[in-house]
Each structure stands twice: as C-alpha cells, then as structure tokens.
C-alpha cells in the first residue's frame, strides 16, 4: 500500500497527463500482441519433450521449471506487486516464501492427484491477482472498505491459484507416471530458482528507482499500469475460453 506522502516536484496536471500517455501506450502495445500472448504457457517444444520422456530427469525438469518462471510474465507481475513497497529483506523473504509455499503446494498436488481446472479460467483469476495487488499498492482497499485486507493471506491464496494454473497445463500433456514425483519436485526447484533470479533483478531495479525524488508519483503510475495489464490478461483468457467453447 502506498504510504501518505507529498510530491516534491512536478505539476499535478502534467503528472496526470504523463500517466495517461504511458498507460495508454502500454495498453495499445499489449493489445497489438494480445493474440499471441499466453501467460503460464508451456511451449510446444517443451510439451513434446514432456510427453516423450520416461523416468527421472532431474536437471531437465529444473531447467523447465526455471524457464517457466522467468517467462511467466503474469507471475512476474504479481511478484513485482508483492515486493513493490517492501523495503526490508526480512519482509521480502516472508512474502516471497508465502507465495512460494502456495505455488508449490497446488502445482505438485494438482498434478499428483489430477486436479484439473480449465486453463483459461484459472489464468483469468491469475490476471485478477495482478489487479488485486496493484489496487492494494494504491491504497484503495482502505479507502473503499475502511480496512486493510490481510496481505499475507491474499499472497498465499493467490499463490495457490498460480500453482493450480501450472498444474492444469502440465496435466494436459499427460506426464509419465514413471519418475513423476521426482520430476515434479525437480520442476518445483526450478520454479523457485527462476523466482529468485527474477526477484534479484526486480530488487536491483527497485533499489535504484526508489532513490528518485519522483518515485512515489511514478509508483502510482506504475501500479495503475499494472491494473490495466492485469485486466488485459484477464480479458485475453476470458476471450480464449469463449472461443474454445
């Protein structure tokens, strides 16, 4: 949530105009590529590999897990939202761990027990998780509801949805039961490695950005853009679901 602050520079109308320009430009670019963008997708090459292998392949599944995380822009957007206003490494570690637990539990259990949810539906919810966190960062829940929802609980719940999204896609490719548990655990290790790599980059960028005198105003713009991106992701998945039925 954005704390109370006063802007140190810049005219309000100018800042609003800049915000609208950046927001509109970003949405137009994303809409142009909307038909080819699929969050949490397993590439055709990886899908073919998953379908063909048997037995334990630890290194391969670690690689696939890390690749999934680094290229999963919906996941990265949510992770960015989670750490956006976390200034202490202890808090970052707590929230990222909570998210990792939720993500891991439903990914492994979902594949192991065969829990299947339509991928479009679960990815639409994941898009909404980005919207939820961006609105939280803007401090709107306190304004609208009069209280602050439990941020740790929300992080865990959305982590469960993110893991379910991946499990639903893996199930579509009928992973061999030979070495299944070991491969799933290796994949999850890869996911966490990819998450740490993404987090490392995010924290470096945020560290430099927070030194700017205009950070708080720009942070508001960034989270408004994240709301738009989350809504766009949700729209893409709903449109995909309608087209597939």
Short mmCIF file of C-alpha atoms in Angstrom, two decimals, residues 5-199:
data_model
loop_
_atom_site.label_atom_id
_atom_site.label_comp_id
_atom_site.label_asym_id
_atom_site.label_seq_id
_atom_site.Cartn_x
_atom_site.Cartn_y
_atom_site.Cartn_z
CA UNK A 5 3.29 11.45 1.06
CA UNK A 6 3.62 14.83 -0.62
CA UNK A 7 5.13 15.15 -4.07
CA UNK A 8 8.33 17.07 -4.17
CA UNK A 9 8.22 18.21 -7.75
CA UNK A 10 6.09 18.29 -10.84
CA UNK A 11 2.76 19.89 -11.63
CA UNK A 12 -0.24 17.61 -10.87
CA UNK A 13 -1.86 18.07 -14.28
CA UNK A 14 1.44 17.37 -16.01
CA UNK A 15 1.90 14.20 -13.94
CA UNK A 16 -1.63 13.08 -14.78
CA UNK A 17 -1.04 13.71 -18.48
CA UNK A 18 2.19 11.70 -18.36
CA UNK A 19 0.41 8.89 -16.54
CA UNK A 20 -2.34 8.70 -19.14
CA UNK A 21 0.16 8.71 -22.03
CA UNK A 22 2.25 5.92 -20.53
CA UNK A 23 -0.81 3.90 -19.56
CA UNK A 24 -2.50 4.24 -22.97
CA UNK A 25 0.69 3.47 -24.90
CA UNK A 26 1.38 0.36 -22.84
CA UNK A 27 -2.14 -0.97 -23.31
CA UNK A 28 -2.09 -0.35 -27.08
CA UNK A 29 1.20 -2.21 -27.46
CA UNK A 30 -0.07 -5.14 -25.42
CA UNK A 31 -3.38 -5.27 -27.30
CA UNK A 32 -1.43 -5.42 -30.58
CA UNK A 33 0.26 -8.59 -29.35
CA UNK A 34 -2.71 -9.94 -27.42
CA UNK A 35 -3.48 -12.76 -29.83
CA UNK A 36 -0.02 -14.30 -29.38
CA UNK A 37 0.38 -13.79 -25.63
CA UNK A 38 -0.39 -16.66 -23.26
CA UNK A 39 0.61 -16.45 -19.63
CA UNK A 40 1.98 -19.55 -17.96
CA UNK A 41 2.05 -21.35 -21.30
CA UNK A 42 4.10 -24.50 -21.90
CA UNK A 43 5.80 -24.09 -25.27
CA UNK A 44 5.14 -26.71 -27.98
CA UNK A 45 8.76 -27.86 -27.83
CA UNK A 46 8.67 -28.34 -24.07
CA UNK A 47 5.27 -30.04 -24.33
CA UNK A 48 6.63 -32.53 -26.83
CA UNK A 49 9.61 -33.24 -24.58
CA UNK A 50 7.35 -33.77 -21.54
CA UNK A 51 5.18 -36.23 -23.45
CA UNK A 52 8.07 -38.30 -24.74
CA UNK A 53 10.32 -38.82 -21.69
CA UNK A 54 10.11 -41.57 -19.09
CA UNK A 55 11.90 -41.97 -15.77
CA UNK A 56 13.65 -39.43 -13.60
CA UNK A 57 15.17 -36.37 -15.34
CA UNK A 58 16.17 -34.01 -12.54
CA UNK A 59 18.28 -31.49 -14.47
CA UNK A 60 15.84 -31.25 -17.36
CA UNK A 61 12.89 -30.52 -15.10
CA UNK A 62 14.84 -27.98 -13.06
CA UNK A 63 15.58 -26.20 -16.33
CA UNK A 64 11.94 -26.38 -17.44
CA UNK A 65 10.75 -25.02 -14.09
CA UNK A 66 13.18 -22.10 -14.15
CA UNK A 67 12.31 -21.33 -17.78
CA UNK A 68 8.61 -21.32 -16.94
CA UNK A 69 9.08 -18.89 -14.09
CA UNK A 70 11.30 -16.44 -15.95
CA UNK A 71 8.99 -16.35 -18.99
CA UNK A 72 5.75 -16.32 -16.96
CA UNK A 73 5.03 -12.59 -17.13
CA UNK A 74 1.79 -12.88 -15.13
CA UNK A 75 3.72 -14.46 -12.29
CA UNK A 76 6.47 -11.80 -12.51
CA UNK A 77 3.88 -9.00 -12.47
CA UNK A 78 2.30 -10.38 -9.31
CA UNK A 79 5.71 -10.86 -7.69
CA UNK A 80 6.56 -7.25 -8.56
CA UNK A 81 3.33 -6.11 -6.94
CA UNK A 82 4.06 -8.11 -3.80
CA UNK A 83 7.52 -6.60 -3.22
CA UNK A 84 6.77 -3.12 -4.58
CA UNK A 85 6.64 -1.44 -1.17
CA UNK A 86 8.68 -3.93 0.84
CA UNK A 87 11.86 -2.13 1.90
CA UNK A 88 13.37 -4.73 4.25
CA UNK A 89 14.80 -8.06 3.10
CA UNK A 90 13.12 -9.83 6.02
CA UNK A 91 9.70 -8.74 4.74
CA UNK A 92 10.62 -9.68 1.17
CA UNK A 93 11.69 -13.14 2.35
CA UNK A 94 8.46 -13.66 4.30
CA UNK A 95 6.12 -12.70 1.47
CA UNK A 96 8.06 -14.49 -1.25
CA UNK A 97 8.19 -17.62 0.92
CA UNK A 98 4.43 -17.48 1.49
CA UNK A 99 3.87 -17.16 -2.25
CA UNK A 100 6.30 -20.00 -2.96
CA UNK A 101 4.53 -22.31 -0.50
CA UNK A 102 1.15 -21.64 -2.11
CA UNK A 103 2.55 -22.02 -5.62
CA UNK A 104 4.37 -25.24 -4.77
CA UNK A 105 1.54 -26.98 -2.92
CA UNK A 106 -1.07 -26.69 -5.67
CA UNK A 107 1.38 -27.29 -8.52
CA UNK A 108 2.65 -30.58 -7.07
CA UNK A 109 -0.65 -31.73 -5.58
CA UNK A 110 -2.60 -30.70 -8.65
CA UNK A 111 -0.51 -32.88 -10.97
CA UNK A 112 -0.10 -35.74 -8.48
CA UNK A 113 -3.82 -36.05 -7.73
CA UNK A 114 -5.02 -34.98 -11.16
CA UNK A 115 -6.84 -31.81 -10.15
CA UNK A 116 -7.82 -30.20 -13.40
CA UNK A 117 -9.28 -26.71 -13.85
CA UNK A 118 -9.85 -25.12 -17.23
CA UNK A 119 -6.61 -23.27 -18.00
CA UNK A 120 -8.43 -20.20 -19.32
CA UNK A 121 -10.46 -19.84 -16.14
CA UNK A 122 -7.52 -20.21 -13.78
CA UNK A 123 -5.37 -17.83 -15.84
CA UNK A 124 -8.19 -15.26 -15.75
CA UNK A 125 -8.06 -15.48 -11.94
CA UNK A 126 -4.28 -15.09 -12.08
CA UNK A 127 -4.76 -11.92 -14.13
CA UNK A 128 -7.11 -10.66 -11.44
CA UNK A 129 -4.44 -11.38 -8.82
CA UNK A 130 -2.27 -8.75 -10.53
CA UNK A 131 -5.19 -6.31 -10.43
CA UNK A 132 -5.84 -7.06 -6.75
CA UNK A 133 -2.25 -6.45 -5.70
CA UNK A 134 -1.89 -3.25 -7.74
CA UNK A 135 -5.08 -1.84 -6.18
CA UNK A 136 -3.71 -2.80 -2.78
CA UNK A 137 -0.50 -0.92 -3.54
CA UNK A 138 -2.58 2.12 -4.47
CA UNK A 139 -4.18 2.03 -1.02
CA UNK A 140 -7.69 1.73 -2.45
CA UNK A 141 -8.97 -1.05 -0.19
CA UNK A 142 -8.64 1.10 2.91
CA UNK A 143 -10.45 3.88 1.07
CA UNK A 144 -13.20 1.65 -0.29
CA UNK A 145 -13.65 -0.82 2.57
CA UNK A 146 -12.39 1.15 5.53
CA UNK A 147 -9.84 -1.52 6.48
CA UNK A 148 -6.76 -3.24 5.09
CA UNK A 149 -7.28 -6.88 3.98
CA UNK A 150 -4.69 -9.35 5.27
CA UNK A 151 -1.85 -9.08 2.75
CA UNK A 152 -0.17 -12.33 3.81
CA UNK A 153 -3.40 -14.30 3.42
CA UNK A 154 -4.01 -12.75 -0.02
CA UNK A 155 -0.46 -13.63 -1.10
CA UNK A 156 -0.96 -17.26 -0.02
CA UNK A 157 -4.36 -17.57 -1.69
CA UNK A 158 -3.15 -16.17 -4.99
CA UNK A 159 -0.05 -18.37 -4.74
CA UNK A 160 -2.40 -21.36 -4.63
CA UNK A 161 -4.10 -20.13 -7.80
CA UNK A 162 -0.79 -19.57 -9.59
CA UNK A 163 0.30 -23.12 -8.80
CA UNK A 164 -3.06 -24.50 -9.92
CA UNK A 165 -2.65 -22.73 -13.24
CA UNK A 166 0.62 -24.50 -13.95
CA UNK A 167 -0.70 -27.87 -12.76
CA UNK A 168 -3.68 -27.57 -15.12
CA UNK A 169 -1.38 -27.09 -18.09
CA UNK A 170 1.02 -29.88 -17.13
CA UNK A 171 -1.93 -32.28 -16.80
CA UNK A 172 -2.88 -31.55 -20.40
CA UNK A 173 0.41 -33.13 -21.51
CA UNK A 174 -0.03 -36.37 -19.55
CA UNK A 175 3.34 -36.51 -17.82
CA UNK A 176 4.60 -40.09 -17.44
CA UNK A 177 3.98 -41.67 -14.03
CA UNK A 178 7.46 -43.19 -14.19
CA UNK A 179 9.54 -40.83 -12.05
CA UNK A 180 6.60 -38.46 -11.67
CA UNK A 181 7.20 -37.31 -8.09
CA UNK A 182 10.94 -36.77 -8.55
CA UNK A 183 10.36 -34.84 -11.76
CA UNK A 184 7.66 -32.69 -10.18
CA UNK A 185 9.93 -31.86 -7.24
CA UNK A 186 12.75 -31.02 -9.63
CA UNK A 187 10.40 -28.82 -11.66
CA UNK A 188 9.37 -27.03 -8.49
CA UNK A 189 13.01 -26.47 -7.54
CA UNK A 190 13.50 -24.92 -10.96
CA UNK A 191 10.46 -22.69 -10.45
CA UNK A 192 11.91 -21.41 -7.19
CA UNK A 193 15.33 -20.86 -8.79
CA UNK A 194 13.66 -18.87 -11.56
CA UNK A 195 11.68 -16.91 -8.98
CA UNK A 196 14.85 -16.00 -7.10
CA UNK A 197 16.54 -14.87 -10.33
CA UNK A 198 13.55 -12.72 -11.24
CA UNK A 199 13.37 -11.35 -7.71
#
